[in-house]
Short mmCIF file of C-alpha atoms in Angstrom, two decimals:
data_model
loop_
_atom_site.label_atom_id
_atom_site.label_comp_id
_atom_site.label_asym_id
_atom_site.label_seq_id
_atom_site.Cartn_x
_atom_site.Cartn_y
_atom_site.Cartn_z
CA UNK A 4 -56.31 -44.22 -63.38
CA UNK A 5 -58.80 -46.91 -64.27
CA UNK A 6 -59.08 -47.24 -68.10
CA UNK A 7 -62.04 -45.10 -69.82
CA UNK A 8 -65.13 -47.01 -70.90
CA UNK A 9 -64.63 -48.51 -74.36
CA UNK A 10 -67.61 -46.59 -75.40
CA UNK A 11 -67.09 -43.36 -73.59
CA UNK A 12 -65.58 -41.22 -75.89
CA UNK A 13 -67.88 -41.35 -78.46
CA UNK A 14 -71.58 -41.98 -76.75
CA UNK A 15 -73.74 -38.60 -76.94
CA UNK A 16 -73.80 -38.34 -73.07
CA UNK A 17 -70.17 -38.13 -73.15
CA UNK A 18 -68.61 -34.66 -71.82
CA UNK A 19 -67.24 -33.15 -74.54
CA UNK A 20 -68.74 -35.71 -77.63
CA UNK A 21 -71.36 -33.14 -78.75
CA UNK A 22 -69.21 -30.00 -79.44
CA UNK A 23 -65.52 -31.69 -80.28
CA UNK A 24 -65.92 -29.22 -83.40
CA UNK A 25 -65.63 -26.38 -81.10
CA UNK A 26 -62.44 -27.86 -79.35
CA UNK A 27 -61.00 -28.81 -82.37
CA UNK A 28 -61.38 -25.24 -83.70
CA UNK A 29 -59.46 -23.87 -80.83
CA UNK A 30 -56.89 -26.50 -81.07
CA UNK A 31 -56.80 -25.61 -84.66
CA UNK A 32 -55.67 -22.22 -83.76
CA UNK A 33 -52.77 -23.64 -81.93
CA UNK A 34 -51.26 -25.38 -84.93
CA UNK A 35 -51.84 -22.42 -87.10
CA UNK A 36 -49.30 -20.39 -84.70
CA UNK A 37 -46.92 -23.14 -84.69
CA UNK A 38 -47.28 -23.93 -88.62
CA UNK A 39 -47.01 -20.01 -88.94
CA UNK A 40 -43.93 -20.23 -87.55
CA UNK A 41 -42.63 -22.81 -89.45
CA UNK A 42 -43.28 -21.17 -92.65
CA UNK A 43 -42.68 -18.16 -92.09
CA UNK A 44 -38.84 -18.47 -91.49
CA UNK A 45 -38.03 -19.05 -94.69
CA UNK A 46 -39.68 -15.67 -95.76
CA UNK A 47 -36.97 -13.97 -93.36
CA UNK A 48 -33.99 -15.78 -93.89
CA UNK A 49 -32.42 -13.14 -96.09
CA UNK A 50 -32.88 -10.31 -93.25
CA UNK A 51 -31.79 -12.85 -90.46
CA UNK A 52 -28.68 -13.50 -92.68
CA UNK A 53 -27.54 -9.66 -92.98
CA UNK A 54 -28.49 -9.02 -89.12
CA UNK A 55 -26.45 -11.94 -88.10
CA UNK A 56 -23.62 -11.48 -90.21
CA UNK A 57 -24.22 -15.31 -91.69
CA UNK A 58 -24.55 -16.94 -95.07
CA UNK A 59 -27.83 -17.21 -96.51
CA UNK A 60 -26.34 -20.80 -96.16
CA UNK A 61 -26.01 -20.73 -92.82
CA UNK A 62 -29.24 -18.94 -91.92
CA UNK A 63 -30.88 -22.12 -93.84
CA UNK A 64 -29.81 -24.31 -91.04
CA UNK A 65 -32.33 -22.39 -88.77
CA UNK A 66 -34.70 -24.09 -90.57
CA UNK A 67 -32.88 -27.57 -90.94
CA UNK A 68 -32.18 -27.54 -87.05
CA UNK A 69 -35.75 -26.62 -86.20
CA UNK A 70 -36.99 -29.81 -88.57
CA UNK A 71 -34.35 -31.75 -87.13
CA UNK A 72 -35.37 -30.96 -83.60
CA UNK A 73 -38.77 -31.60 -84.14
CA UNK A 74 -38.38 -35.13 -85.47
CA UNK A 75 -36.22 -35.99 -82.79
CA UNK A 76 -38.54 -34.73 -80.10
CA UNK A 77 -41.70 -35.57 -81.05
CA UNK A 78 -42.01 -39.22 -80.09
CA UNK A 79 -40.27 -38.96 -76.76
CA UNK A 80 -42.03 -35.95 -75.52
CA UNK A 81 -45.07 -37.45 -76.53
CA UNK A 82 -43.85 -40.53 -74.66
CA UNK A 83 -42.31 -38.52 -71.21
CA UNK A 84 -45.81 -36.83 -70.95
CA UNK A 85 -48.24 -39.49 -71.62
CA UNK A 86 -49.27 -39.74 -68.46
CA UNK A 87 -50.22 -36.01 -68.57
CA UNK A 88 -53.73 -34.54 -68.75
CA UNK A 89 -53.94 -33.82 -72.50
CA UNK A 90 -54.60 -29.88 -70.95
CA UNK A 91 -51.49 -29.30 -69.26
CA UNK A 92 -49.06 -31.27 -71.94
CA UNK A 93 -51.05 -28.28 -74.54
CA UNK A 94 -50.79 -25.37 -72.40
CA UNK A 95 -47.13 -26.16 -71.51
CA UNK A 96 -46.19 -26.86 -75.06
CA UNK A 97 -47.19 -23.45 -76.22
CA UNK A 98 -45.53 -21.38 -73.28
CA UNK A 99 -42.17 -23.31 -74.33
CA UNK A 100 -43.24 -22.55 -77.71
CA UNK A 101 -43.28 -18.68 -76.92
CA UNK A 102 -40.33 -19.13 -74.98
CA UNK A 103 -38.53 -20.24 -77.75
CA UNK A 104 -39.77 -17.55 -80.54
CA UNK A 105 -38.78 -14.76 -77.49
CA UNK A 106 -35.17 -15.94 -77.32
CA UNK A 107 -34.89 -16.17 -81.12
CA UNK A 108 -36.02 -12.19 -80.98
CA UNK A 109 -33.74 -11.72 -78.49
CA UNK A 110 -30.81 -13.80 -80.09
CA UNK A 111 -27.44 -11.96 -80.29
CA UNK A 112 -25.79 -13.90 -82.25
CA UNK A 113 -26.27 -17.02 -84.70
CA UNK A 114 -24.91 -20.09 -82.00
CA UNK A 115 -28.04 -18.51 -80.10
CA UNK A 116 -30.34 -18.24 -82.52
CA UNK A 117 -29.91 -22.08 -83.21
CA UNK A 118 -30.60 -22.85 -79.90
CA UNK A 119 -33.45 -20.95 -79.51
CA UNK A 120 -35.00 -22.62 -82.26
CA UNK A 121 -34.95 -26.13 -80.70
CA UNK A 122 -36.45 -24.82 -78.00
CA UNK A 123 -39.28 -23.50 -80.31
CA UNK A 124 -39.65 -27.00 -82.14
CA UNK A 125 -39.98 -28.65 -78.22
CA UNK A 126 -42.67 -26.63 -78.00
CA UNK A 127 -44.04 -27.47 -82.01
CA UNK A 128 -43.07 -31.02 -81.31
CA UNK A 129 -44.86 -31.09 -78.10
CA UNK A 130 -48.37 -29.31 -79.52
CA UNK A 131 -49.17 -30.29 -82.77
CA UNK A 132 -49.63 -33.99 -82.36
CA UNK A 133 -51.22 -34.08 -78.82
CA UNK A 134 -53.76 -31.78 -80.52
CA UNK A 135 -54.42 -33.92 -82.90
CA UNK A 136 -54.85 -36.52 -80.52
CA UNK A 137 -57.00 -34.70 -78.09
CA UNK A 138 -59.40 -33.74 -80.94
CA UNK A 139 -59.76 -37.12 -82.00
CA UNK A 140 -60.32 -38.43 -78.31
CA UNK A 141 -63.32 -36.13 -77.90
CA UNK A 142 -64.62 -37.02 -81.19
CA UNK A 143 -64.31 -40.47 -80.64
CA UNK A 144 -63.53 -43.24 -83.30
CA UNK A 145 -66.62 -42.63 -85.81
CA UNK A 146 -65.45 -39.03 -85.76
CA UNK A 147 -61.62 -39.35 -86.03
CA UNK A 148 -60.87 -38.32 -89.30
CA UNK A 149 -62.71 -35.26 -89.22
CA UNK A 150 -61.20 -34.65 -85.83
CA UNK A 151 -58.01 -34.17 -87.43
CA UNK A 152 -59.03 -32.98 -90.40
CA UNK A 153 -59.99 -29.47 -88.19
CA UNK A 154 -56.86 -29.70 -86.22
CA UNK A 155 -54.91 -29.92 -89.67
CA UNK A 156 -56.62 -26.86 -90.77
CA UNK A 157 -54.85 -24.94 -88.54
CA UNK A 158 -51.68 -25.93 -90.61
CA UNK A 159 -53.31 -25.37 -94.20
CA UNK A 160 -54.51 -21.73 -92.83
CA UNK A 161 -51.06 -20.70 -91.91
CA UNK A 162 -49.60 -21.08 -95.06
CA UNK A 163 -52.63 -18.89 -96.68
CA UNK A 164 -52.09 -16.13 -94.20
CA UNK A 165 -49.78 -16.86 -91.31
CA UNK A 166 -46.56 -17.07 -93.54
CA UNK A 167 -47.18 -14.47 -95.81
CA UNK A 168 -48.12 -11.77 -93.50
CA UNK A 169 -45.65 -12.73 -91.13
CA UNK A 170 -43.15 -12.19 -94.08
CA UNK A 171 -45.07 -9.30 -94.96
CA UNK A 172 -44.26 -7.83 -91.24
CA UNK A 173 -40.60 -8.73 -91.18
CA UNK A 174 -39.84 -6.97 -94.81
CA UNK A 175 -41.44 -3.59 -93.33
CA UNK A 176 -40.53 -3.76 -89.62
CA UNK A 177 -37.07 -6.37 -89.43
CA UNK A 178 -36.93 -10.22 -88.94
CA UNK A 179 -37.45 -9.63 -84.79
CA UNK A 180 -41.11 -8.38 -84.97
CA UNK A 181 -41.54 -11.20 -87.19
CA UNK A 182 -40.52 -13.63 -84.08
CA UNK A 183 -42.24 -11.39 -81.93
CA UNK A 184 -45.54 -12.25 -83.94
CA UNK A 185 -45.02 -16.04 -82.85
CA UNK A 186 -44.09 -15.15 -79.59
CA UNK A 187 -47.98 -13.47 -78.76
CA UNK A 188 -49.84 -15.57 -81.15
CA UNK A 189 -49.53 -19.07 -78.57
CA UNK A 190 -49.74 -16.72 -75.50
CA UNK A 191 -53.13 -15.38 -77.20
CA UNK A 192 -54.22 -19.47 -77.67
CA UNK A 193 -53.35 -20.67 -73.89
CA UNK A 194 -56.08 -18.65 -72.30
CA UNK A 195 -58.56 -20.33 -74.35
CA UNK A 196 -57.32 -23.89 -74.00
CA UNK A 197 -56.97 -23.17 -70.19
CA UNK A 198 -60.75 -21.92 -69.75
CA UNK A 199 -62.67 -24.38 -72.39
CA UNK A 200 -60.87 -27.32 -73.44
CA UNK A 201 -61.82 -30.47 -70.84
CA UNK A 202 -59.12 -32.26 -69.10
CA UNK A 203 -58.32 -35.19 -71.66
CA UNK A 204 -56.39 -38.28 -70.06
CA UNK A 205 -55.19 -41.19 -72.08
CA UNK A 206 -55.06 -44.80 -71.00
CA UNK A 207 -51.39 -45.12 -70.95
CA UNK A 208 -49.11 -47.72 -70.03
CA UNK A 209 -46.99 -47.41 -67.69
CA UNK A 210 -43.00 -46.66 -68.02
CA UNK A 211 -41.60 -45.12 -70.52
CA UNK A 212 -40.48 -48.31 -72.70
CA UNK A 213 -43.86 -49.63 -72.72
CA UNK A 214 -45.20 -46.03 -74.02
CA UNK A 215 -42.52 -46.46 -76.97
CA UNK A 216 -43.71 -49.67 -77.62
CA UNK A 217 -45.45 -48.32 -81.07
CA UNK A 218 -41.73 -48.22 -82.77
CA UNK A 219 -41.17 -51.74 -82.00
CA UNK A 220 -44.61 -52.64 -83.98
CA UNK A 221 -43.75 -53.88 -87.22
CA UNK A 222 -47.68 -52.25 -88.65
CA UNK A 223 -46.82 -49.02 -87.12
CA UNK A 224 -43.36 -48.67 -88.61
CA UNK A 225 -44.41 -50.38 -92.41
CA UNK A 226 -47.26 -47.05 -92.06
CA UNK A 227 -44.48 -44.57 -90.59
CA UNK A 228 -42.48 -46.03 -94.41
CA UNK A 229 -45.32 -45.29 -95.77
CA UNK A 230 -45.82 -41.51 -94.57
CA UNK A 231 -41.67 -41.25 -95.43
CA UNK A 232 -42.24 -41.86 -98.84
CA UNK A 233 -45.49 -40.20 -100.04
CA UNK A 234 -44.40 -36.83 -98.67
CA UNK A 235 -40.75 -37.02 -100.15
CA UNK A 236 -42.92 -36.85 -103.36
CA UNK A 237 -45.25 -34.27 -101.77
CA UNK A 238 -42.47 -32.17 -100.82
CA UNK A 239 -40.07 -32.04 -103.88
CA UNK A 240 -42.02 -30.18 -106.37
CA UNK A 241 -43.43 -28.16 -103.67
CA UNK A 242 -39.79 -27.05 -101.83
CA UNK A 243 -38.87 -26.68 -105.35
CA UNK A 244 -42.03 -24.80 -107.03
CA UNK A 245 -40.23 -21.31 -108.27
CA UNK A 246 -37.96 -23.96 -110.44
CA UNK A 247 -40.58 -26.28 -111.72
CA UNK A 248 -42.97 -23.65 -112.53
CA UNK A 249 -39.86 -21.35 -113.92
CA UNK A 250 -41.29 -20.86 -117.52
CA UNK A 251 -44.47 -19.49 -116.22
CA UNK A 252 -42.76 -17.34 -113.53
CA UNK A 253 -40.18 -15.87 -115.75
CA UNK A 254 -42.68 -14.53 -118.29
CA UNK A 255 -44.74 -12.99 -115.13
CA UNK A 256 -44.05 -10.89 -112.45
CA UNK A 257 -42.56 -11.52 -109.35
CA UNK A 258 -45.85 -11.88 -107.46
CA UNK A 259 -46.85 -15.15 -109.28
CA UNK A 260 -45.16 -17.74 -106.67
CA UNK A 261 -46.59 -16.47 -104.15
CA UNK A 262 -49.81 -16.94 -106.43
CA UNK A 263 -49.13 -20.18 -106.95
CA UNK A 264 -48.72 -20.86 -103.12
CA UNK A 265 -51.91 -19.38 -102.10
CA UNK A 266 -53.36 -21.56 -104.46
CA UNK A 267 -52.06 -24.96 -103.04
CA UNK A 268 -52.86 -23.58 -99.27
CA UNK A 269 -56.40 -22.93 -100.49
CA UNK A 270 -56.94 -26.09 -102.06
CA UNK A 271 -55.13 -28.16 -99.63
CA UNK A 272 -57.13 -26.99 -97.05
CA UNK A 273 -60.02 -28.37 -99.11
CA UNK A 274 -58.69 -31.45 -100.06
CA UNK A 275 -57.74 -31.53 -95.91
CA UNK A 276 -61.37 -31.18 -94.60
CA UNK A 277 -63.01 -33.68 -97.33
CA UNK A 278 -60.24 -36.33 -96.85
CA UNK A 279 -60.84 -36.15 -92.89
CA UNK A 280 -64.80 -37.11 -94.23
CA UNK A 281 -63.72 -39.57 -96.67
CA UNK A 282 -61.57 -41.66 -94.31
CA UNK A 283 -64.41 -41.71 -91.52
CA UNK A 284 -66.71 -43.13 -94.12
CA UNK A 285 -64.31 -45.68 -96.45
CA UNK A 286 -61.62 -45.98 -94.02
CA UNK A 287 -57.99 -43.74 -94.11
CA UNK A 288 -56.07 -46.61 -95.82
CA UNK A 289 -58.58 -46.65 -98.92
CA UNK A 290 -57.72 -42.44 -98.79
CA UNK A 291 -54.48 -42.93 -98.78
CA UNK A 292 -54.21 -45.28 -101.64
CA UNK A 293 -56.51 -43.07 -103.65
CA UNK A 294 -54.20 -39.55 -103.28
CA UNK A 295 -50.86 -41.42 -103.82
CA UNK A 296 -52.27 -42.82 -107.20
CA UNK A 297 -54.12 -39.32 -108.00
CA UNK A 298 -50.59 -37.57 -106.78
CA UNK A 299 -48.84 -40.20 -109.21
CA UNK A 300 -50.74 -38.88 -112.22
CA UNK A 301 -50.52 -35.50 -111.44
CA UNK A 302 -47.02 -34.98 -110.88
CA UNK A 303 -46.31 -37.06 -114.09
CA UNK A 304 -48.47 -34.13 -116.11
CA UNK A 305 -46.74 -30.74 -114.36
CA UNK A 306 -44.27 -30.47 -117.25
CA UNK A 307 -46.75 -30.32 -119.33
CA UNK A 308 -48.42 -27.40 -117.91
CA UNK A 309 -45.36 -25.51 -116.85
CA UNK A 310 -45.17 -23.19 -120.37
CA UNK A 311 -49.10 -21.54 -119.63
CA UNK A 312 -50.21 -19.73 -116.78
CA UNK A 313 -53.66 -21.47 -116.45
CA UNK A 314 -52.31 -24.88 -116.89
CA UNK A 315 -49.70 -24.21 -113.94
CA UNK A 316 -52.57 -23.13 -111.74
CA UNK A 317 -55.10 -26.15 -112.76
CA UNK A 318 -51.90 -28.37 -111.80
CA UNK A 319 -51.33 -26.64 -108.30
CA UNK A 320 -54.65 -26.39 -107.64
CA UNK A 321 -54.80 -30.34 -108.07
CA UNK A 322 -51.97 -31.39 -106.50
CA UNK A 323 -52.29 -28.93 -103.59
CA UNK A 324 -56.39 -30.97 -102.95
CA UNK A 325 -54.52 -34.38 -103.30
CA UNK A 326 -51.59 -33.62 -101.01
CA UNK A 327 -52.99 -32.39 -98.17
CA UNK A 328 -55.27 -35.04 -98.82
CA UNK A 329 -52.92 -37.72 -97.30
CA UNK A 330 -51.42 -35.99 -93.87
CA UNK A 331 -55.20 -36.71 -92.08
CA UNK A 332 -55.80 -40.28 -93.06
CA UNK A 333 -52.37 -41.28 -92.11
CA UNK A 334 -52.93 -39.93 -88.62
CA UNK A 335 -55.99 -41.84 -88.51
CA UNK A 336 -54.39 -45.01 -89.74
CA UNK A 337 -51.49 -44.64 -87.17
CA UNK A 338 -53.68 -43.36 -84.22
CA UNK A 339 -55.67 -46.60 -85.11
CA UNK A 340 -52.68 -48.99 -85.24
CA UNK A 341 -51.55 -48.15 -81.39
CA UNK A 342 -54.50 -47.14 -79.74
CA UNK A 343 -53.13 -47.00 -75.78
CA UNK A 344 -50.34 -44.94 -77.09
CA UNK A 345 -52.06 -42.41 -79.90
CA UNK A 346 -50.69 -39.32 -78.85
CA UNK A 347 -46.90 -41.23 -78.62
CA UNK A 348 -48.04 -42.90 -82.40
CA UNK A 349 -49.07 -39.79 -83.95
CA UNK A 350 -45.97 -38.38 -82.78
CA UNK A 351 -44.18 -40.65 -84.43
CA UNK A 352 -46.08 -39.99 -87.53
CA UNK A 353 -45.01 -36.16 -87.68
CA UNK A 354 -42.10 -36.58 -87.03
CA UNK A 355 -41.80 -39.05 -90.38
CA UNK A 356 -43.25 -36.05 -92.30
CA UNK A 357 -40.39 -33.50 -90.77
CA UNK A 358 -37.91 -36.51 -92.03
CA UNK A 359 -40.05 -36.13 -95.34
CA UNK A 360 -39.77 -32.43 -95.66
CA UNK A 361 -35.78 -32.72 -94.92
CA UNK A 362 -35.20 -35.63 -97.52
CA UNK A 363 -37.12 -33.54 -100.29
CA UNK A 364 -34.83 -30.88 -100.11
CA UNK A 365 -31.90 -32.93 -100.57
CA UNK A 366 -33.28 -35.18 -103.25
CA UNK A 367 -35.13 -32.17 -105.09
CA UNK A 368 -31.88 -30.50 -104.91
CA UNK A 369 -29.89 -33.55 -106.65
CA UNK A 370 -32.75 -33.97 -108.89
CA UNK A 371 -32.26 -30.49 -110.15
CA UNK A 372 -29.01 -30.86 -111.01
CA UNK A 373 -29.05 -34.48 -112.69
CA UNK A 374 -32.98 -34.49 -114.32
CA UNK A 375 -33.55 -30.97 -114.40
CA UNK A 376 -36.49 -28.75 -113.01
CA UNK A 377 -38.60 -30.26 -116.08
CA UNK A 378 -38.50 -33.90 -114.93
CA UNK A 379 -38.40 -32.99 -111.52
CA UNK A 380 -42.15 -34.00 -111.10
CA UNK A 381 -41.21 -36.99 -112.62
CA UNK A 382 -39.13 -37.85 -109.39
CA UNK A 383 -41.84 -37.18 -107.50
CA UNK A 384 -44.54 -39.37 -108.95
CA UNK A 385 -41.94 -41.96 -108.69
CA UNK A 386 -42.32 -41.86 -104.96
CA UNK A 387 -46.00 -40.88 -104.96
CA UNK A 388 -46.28 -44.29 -107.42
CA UNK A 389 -44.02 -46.29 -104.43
CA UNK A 390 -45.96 -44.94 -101.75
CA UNK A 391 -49.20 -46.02 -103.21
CA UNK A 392 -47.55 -49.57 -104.32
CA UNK A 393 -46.61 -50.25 -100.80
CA UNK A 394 -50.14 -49.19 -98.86
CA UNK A 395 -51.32 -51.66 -102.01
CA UNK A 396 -49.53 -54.97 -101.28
CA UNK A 397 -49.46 -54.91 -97.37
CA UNK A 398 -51.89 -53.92 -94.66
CA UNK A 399 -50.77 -54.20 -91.00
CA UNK A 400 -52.82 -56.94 -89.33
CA UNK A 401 -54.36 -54.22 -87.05
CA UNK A 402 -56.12 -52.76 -90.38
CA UNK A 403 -57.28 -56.43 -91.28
CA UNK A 404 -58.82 -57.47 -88.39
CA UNK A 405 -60.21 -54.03 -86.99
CA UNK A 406 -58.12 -54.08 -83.74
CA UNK A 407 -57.16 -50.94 -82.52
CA UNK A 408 -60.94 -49.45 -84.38
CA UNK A 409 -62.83 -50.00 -81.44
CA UNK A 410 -59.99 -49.64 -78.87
CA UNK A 411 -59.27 -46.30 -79.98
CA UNK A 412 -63.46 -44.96 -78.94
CA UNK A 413 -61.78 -45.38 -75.12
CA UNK A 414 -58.21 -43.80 -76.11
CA UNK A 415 -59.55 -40.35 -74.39
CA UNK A 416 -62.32 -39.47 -71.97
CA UNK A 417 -63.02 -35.48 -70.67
CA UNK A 418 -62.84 -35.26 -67.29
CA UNK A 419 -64.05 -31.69 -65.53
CA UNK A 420 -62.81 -32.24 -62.18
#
């Protein structure tokens, strides 16, 4: 395939340029299944732990292998189907996605149920960053950040309503209808992709070690650091938000965490869609830079707002806009820093997050038991504080000389045929 114009992506006449919003609303409901999913385990661990005759331990690892999984399979998925129409790599990573959720139903015992879970994060592994990409393809480079802003929302929106009444569904009618839930939601998405979304290809080199070649860039690793760190910070008081809060909770009722979540998910998404219009206008790295300072001050006042009810929600309210005020300007800065290889880069970049979300429980979890649930904020605007320190004192020569900003316009062109 002959590579795409450098302008073609993003110049009016372009198919697809003038109504990427509506594609990346439809890709948006693809990563609200799969972030539905993701969540919503953990609301039906207890009930898959008494039908499976496990620990609540044990039915944890669900979760753990699934994150695991993901990370693992993200970048070389990415990099096996590059030379994929963008259409296809979607459509095919939701019908393994449902495949996946239908053998967890069906699981008979726990050995299966783990198994059918990694064939669920293929499919999450295999979705959520191409759809990122694609959006930002049709967009085109002056629209990028927004492009993944709407993609993102898809995420944000699950934890409002996905996870809750999924968990809502599997306390009335069992865990199974729960993962039944996640097994129509995808099938509901494909016939949509399959009729509207235009056949995206990438300009991707060939072989798969030249597709990889973003892990052997020392910019797009330093960023992928970057991305490891800020959401270790992100993650800690958030994994652990029923013990940092615990003063507030305990003089409440029960119904206050969840509260307290639907309070970050609202203003994340928020903070999401004005961060994807902040980094199209200033530049992601200046975003970035901005929340991890903002998420350093932030985190360093929780205790002080965890003994009044209005004080916790003014502090999850903030740190909810901030923190989902990173994830889109880091794609942008990594889709920017390997622009033949975007959807293989962005890849990379989630699966740094999943590596994220799996340190945070372990360091939350030895934070609680050394610092305390008080000062466990404190951890995490240490991180926050490193993150922002090291997007501060280096910038990948890609970022300083505005290679990869242009390149990217011709990363994806719509082709009807």
């Amino acid at each position: 395939m002959p590579p795409a114009p450098p302008d073609a992506a993003t110049t009016p006449t372009a198919p697809g340029a003038a109504d990427w919003r509506f594609h990346g609303a439809v890709l948006a409901l693809g990563t609200f299944v799969v972030g539905t999913d993701a969540f919503v385990i953990a609301g039906v661990l207890p009930d898959i732990a008494a039908d499976l005759h496990i620990g609540l331990g044990a039915a944890g690892q669900l979760v753990t292998v699934f994150a695991i999984a993901y990370a693992v399979l993200s970048p070389l998925l990415a990099a096996l189907t590059a030379g994929w129409s963008r259409r296809t790599v979607l459509l095919t990573a939701l019908v393994v996605f449902a495949l996946g959720n239908a053998a967890t139903a069906l699981a008979p015992g726990y050995p299966s149920a783990l198994a059918a879970r990694v064939v669920a994060a293929a499919g999450a592994a295999l979705y959520a960053p191409n759809a990122s990409a694609t959006a930002a393809a049709l967009a085109g480079t002056a629209s990028r950040g927004r492009a993944f802003a709407l993609v993102n929302t898809g995420l944000t929106s699950a934890l409002i309503l996905g996870a809750p009444l999924g968990t809502a569904i599997g306390g009335a009618y069992g865990w199974r209808t729960t993962m039944w839930l996640v097994t129509v939601l995808p099938l509901l998405v494909v016939p949509l992709l399959a009729a509207r979304l235009p056949r995206v290809h990438t300009d991707t080199p060939r072989g798969l070690r030249r597709r990889l070649a973003p892990l052997a860039d020392r910019g797009v690793l330093y960023t992928l650091v970057v991305t490891v760190v800020v959401f270790v910070g992100i993650y800690i008081p958030f994994e652990y938000i029923s013990a940092v809060y615990g003063p507030v909770l305990d003089h409440g009722e029960g119904g206050l965490t969840a509260v307290l979540l639907l309070v970050f998910g609202i203003t994340g998404t928020a903070g999401n869609l004005v961060a994807g219009h902040l980094a199209d206008r200033f530049g992601p790295r200046r975003v970035v830079l901005g929340a991890a300072l903002a998420l350093t001050v932030v985190f360093a006042l929780v205790p002080l707002s965890r003994e009044w009810l209005p004080a916790a929600l003014v502090a999850v309210a903030v740190s909810g806009w901030v923190s989902f005020s990173v994830t889109t300007p880091q794609q942008h800065r990594i889709a920017a820093l390997a622009p033949q290889a975007q959807s293989v880069a962005v890849s990379l970049n989630a699966a740094a997050i999943y590596l994220a979300v799996s340190l945070a429980g372990g360091l939350g979890g030895v934070g609680l038991e050394t610092v305390g649930a008080a000062r466990l904020p404190w951890l995490a605007a240490g991180f926050a504080l490193a993150a922002a320190v090291l997007t501060a004192v280096h910038r990948p020569r890609a970022e300083r000389t505005g290679a990869g900003v242009g390149a990217g316009a011709g990363a994806g062109l719509p082709d009807r045929s």
